[in-house]
PDB file of C-alpha atoms in Angstrom:
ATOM      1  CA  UNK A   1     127.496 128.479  93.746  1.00  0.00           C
ATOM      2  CA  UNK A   2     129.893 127.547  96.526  1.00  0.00           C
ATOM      3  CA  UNK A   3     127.764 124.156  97.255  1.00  0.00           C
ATOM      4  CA  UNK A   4     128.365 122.803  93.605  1.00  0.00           C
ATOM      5  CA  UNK A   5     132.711 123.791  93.894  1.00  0.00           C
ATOM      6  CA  UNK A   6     132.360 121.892  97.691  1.00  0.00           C
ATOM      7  CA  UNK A   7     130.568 119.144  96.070  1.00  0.00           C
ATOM      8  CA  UNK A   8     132.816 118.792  92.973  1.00  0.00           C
ATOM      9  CA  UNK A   9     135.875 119.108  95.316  1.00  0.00           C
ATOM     10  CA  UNK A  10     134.870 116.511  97.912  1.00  0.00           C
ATOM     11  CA  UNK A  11     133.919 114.072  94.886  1.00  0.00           C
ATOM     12  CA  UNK A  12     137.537 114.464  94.098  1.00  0.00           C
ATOM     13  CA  UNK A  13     138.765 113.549  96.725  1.00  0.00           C
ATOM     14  CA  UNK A  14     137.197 110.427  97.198  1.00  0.00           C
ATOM     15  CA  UNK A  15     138.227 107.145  96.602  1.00  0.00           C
ATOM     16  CA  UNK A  16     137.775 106.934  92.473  1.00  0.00           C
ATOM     17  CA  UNK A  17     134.761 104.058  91.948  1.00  0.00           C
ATOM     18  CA  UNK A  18     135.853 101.247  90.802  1.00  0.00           C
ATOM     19  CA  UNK A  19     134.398  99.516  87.121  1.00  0.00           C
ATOM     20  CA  UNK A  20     132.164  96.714  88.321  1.00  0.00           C
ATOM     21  CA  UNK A  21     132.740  94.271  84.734  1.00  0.00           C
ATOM     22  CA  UNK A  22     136.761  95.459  83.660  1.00  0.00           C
ATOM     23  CA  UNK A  23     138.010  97.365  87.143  1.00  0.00           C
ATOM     24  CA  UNK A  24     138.646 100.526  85.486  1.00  0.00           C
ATOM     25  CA  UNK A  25     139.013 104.508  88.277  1.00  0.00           C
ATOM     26  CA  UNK A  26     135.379 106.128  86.866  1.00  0.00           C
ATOM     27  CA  UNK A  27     136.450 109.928  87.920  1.00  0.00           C
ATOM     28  CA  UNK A  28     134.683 113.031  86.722  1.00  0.00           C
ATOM     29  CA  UNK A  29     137.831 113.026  83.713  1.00  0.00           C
ATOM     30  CA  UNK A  30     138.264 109.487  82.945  1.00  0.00           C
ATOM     31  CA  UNK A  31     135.609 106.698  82.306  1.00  0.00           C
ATOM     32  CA  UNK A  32     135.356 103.294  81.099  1.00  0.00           C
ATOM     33  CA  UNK A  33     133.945 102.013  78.143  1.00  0.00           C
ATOM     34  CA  UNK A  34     131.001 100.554  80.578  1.00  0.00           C
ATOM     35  CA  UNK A  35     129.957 103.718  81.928  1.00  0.00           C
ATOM     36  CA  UNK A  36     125.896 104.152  80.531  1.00  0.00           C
ATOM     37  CA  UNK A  37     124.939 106.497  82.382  1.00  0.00           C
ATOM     38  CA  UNK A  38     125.813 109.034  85.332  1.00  0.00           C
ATOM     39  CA  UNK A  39     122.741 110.309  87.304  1.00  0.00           C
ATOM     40  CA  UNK A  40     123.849 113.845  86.978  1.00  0.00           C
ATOM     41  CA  UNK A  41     121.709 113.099  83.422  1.00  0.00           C
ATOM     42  CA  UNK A  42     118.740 112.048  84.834  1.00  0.00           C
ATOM     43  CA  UNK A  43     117.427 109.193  87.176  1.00  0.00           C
ATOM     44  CA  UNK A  44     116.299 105.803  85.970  1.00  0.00           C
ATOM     45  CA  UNK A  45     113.156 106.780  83.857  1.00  0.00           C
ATOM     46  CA  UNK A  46     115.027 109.234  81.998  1.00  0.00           C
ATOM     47  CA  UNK A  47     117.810 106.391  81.208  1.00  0.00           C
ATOM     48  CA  UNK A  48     114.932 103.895  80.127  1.00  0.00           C
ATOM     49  CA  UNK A  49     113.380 106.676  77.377  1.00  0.00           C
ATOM     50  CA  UNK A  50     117.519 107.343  76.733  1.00  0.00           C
ATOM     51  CA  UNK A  51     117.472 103.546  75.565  1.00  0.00           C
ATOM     52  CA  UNK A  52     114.491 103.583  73.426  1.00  0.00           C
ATOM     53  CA  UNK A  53     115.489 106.935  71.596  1.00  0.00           C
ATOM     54  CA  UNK A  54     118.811 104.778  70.626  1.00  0.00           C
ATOM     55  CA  UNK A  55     117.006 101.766  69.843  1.00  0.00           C
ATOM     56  CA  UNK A  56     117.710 100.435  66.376  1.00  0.00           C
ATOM     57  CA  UNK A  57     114.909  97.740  67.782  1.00  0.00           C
ATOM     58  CA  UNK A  58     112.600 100.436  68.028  1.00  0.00           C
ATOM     59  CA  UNK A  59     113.640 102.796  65.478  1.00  0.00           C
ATOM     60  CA  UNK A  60     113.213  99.457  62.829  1.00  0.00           C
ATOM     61  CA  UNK A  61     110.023  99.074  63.583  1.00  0.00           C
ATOM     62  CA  UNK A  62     108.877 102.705  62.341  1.00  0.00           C
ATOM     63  CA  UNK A  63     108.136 103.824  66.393  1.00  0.00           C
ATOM     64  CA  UNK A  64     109.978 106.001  68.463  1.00  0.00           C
ATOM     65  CA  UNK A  65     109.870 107.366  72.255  1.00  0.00           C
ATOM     66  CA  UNK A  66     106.990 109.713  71.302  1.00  0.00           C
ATOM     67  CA  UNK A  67     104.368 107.124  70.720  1.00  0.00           C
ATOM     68  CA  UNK A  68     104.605 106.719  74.287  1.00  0.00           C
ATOM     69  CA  UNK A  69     103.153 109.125  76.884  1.00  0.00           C
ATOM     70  CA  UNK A  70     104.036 110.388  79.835  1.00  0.00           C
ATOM     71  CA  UNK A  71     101.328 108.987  81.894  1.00  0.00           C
ATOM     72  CA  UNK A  72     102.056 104.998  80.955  1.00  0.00           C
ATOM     73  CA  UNK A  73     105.680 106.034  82.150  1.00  0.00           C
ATOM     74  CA  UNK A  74     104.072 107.224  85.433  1.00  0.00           C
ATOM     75  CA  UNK A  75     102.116 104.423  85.990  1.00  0.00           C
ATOM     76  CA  UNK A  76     104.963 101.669  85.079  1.00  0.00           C
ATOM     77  CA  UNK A  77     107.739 103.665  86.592  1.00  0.00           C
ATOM     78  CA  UNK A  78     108.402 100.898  89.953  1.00  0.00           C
ATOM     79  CA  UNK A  79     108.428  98.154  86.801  1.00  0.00           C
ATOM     80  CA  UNK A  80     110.612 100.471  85.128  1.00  0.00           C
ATOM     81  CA  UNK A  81     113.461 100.928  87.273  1.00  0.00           C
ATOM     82  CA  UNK A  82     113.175  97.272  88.496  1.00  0.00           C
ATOM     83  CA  UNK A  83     114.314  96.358  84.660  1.00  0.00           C
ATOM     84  CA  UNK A  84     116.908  98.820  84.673  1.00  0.00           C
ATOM     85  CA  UNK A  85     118.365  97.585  87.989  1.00  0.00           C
ATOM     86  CA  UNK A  86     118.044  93.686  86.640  1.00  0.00           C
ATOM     87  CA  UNK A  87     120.078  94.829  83.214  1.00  0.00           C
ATOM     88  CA  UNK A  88     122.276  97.407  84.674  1.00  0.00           C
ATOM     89  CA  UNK A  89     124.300  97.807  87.664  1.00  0.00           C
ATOM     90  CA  UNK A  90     123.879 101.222  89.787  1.00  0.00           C
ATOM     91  CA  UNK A  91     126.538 102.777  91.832  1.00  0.00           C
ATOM     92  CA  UNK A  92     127.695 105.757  93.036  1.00  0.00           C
ATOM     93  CA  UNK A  93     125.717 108.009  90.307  1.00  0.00           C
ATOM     94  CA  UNK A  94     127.098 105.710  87.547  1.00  0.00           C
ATOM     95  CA  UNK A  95     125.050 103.129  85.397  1.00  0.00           C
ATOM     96  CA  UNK A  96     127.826 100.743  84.058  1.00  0.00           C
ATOM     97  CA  UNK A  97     126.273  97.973  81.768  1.00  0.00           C
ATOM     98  CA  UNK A  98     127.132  96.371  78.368  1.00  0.00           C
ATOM     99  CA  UNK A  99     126.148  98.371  75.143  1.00  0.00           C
ATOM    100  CA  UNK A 100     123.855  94.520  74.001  1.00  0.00           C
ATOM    101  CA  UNK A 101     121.773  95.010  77.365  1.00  0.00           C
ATOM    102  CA  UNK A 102     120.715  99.257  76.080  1.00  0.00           C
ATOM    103  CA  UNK A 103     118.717  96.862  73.480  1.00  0.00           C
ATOM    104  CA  UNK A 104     117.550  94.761  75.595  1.00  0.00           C
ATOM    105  CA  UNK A 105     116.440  96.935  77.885  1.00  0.00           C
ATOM    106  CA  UNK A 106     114.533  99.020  75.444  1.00  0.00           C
ATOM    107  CA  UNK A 107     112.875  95.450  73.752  1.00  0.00           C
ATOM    108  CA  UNK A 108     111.788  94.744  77.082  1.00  0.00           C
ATOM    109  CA  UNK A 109     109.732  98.029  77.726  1.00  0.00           C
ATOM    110  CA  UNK A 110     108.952  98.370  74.014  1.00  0.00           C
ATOM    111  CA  UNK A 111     107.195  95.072  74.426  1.00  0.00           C
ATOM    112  CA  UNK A 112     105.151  96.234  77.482  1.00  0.00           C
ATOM    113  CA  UNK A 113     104.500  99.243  75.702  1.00  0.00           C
ATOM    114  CA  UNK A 114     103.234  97.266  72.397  1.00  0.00           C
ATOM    115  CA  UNK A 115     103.018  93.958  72.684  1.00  0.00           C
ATOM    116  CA  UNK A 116     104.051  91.862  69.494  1.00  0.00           C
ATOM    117  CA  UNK A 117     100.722  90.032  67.510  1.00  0.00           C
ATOM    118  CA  UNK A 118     100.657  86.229  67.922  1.00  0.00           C
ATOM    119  CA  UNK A 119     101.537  84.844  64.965  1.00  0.00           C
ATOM    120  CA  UNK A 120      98.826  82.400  63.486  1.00  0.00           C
ATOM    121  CA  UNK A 121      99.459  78.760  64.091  1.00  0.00           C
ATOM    122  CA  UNK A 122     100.397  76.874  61.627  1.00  0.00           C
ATOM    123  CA  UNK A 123      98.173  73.716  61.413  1.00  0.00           C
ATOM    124  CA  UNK A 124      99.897  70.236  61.484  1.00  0.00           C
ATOM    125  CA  UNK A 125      98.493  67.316  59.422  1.00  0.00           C
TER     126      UNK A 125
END
C-alpha cells in the first residue's frame, strides 16, 4: 500500500504535463477536454476495443466489439497500436486526441476487421 501513496505523491510533485493541441496542466484533478485516455485504464489494445464499443460507425452498422475475438486482437496487436499512435498522441500515461479521430480510429480497425463489399460497377455506354 505504501508504493501506490509514494507513487501518487511523487506524480504530484512533478512538473504537471502539458496539453499537446490547447496547452492545458493534465494533473490527477484537472484535465483537458483532449485527454482520451490515461493508461491507468488500460494500454493501447484496451483503448482501440474502448473506441469501437463507442462507435456510432460501428454500432450503425448492427456490429459491436463482440463480433470480434480475442485472438484477431492478438495477432493484429503491433498494427493495432501503430494506428493508435498515428491518430493519437501518447505521453506520460495520457492519450490526448480529438473526439473525430475515436471514429476514425475505430473505422480503421472495423475495416480490417470486416472489410466493406465492392460495390458493383456501374457500366458506362
Amino acid at each position: 500500500m505504501g508504493k501506490i501513496n509514494d507513487q501518487m505523491q511523487t506524480h504530484e510533485a512533478r512538473e504537471p504535463i502539458r496539453c499537446p493541441f490547447c496547452g492545458a496542466a493534465i494533473t490527477l484533478q484537472s484535465r483537458c477536454r483532449h485527454v482520451r485516455w490515461t493508461f491507468d485504464q488500460g494500454g493501447p489494445l484496451e483503448f482501440a476495443q474502448f473506441a469501437l464499443e463507442t462507435s456510432p460507425y460501428i454500432a450503425a452498422r448492427g456490429y459491436s466489439l463482440l463480433d470480434t475475438s480475442r485472438l484477431w486482437w492478438e495477432r493484429r496487436a503491433e498494427w493495432i497500436v501503430d494506428l493508435v499512435l498515428m491518430h493519437f498522441d501518447a505521453t506520460e500515461g495520457y492519450v490526448f486526441g480529438e473526439l473525430a479521430q475515436l471514429d476514425v480510429l475505430a473505422r480503421d480497425i472495423w475495416k480490417e476487421f470486416a472489410p466493406d463489399q465492392a460495390r458493383p460497377a456501374i457500366p458506362r455506354y
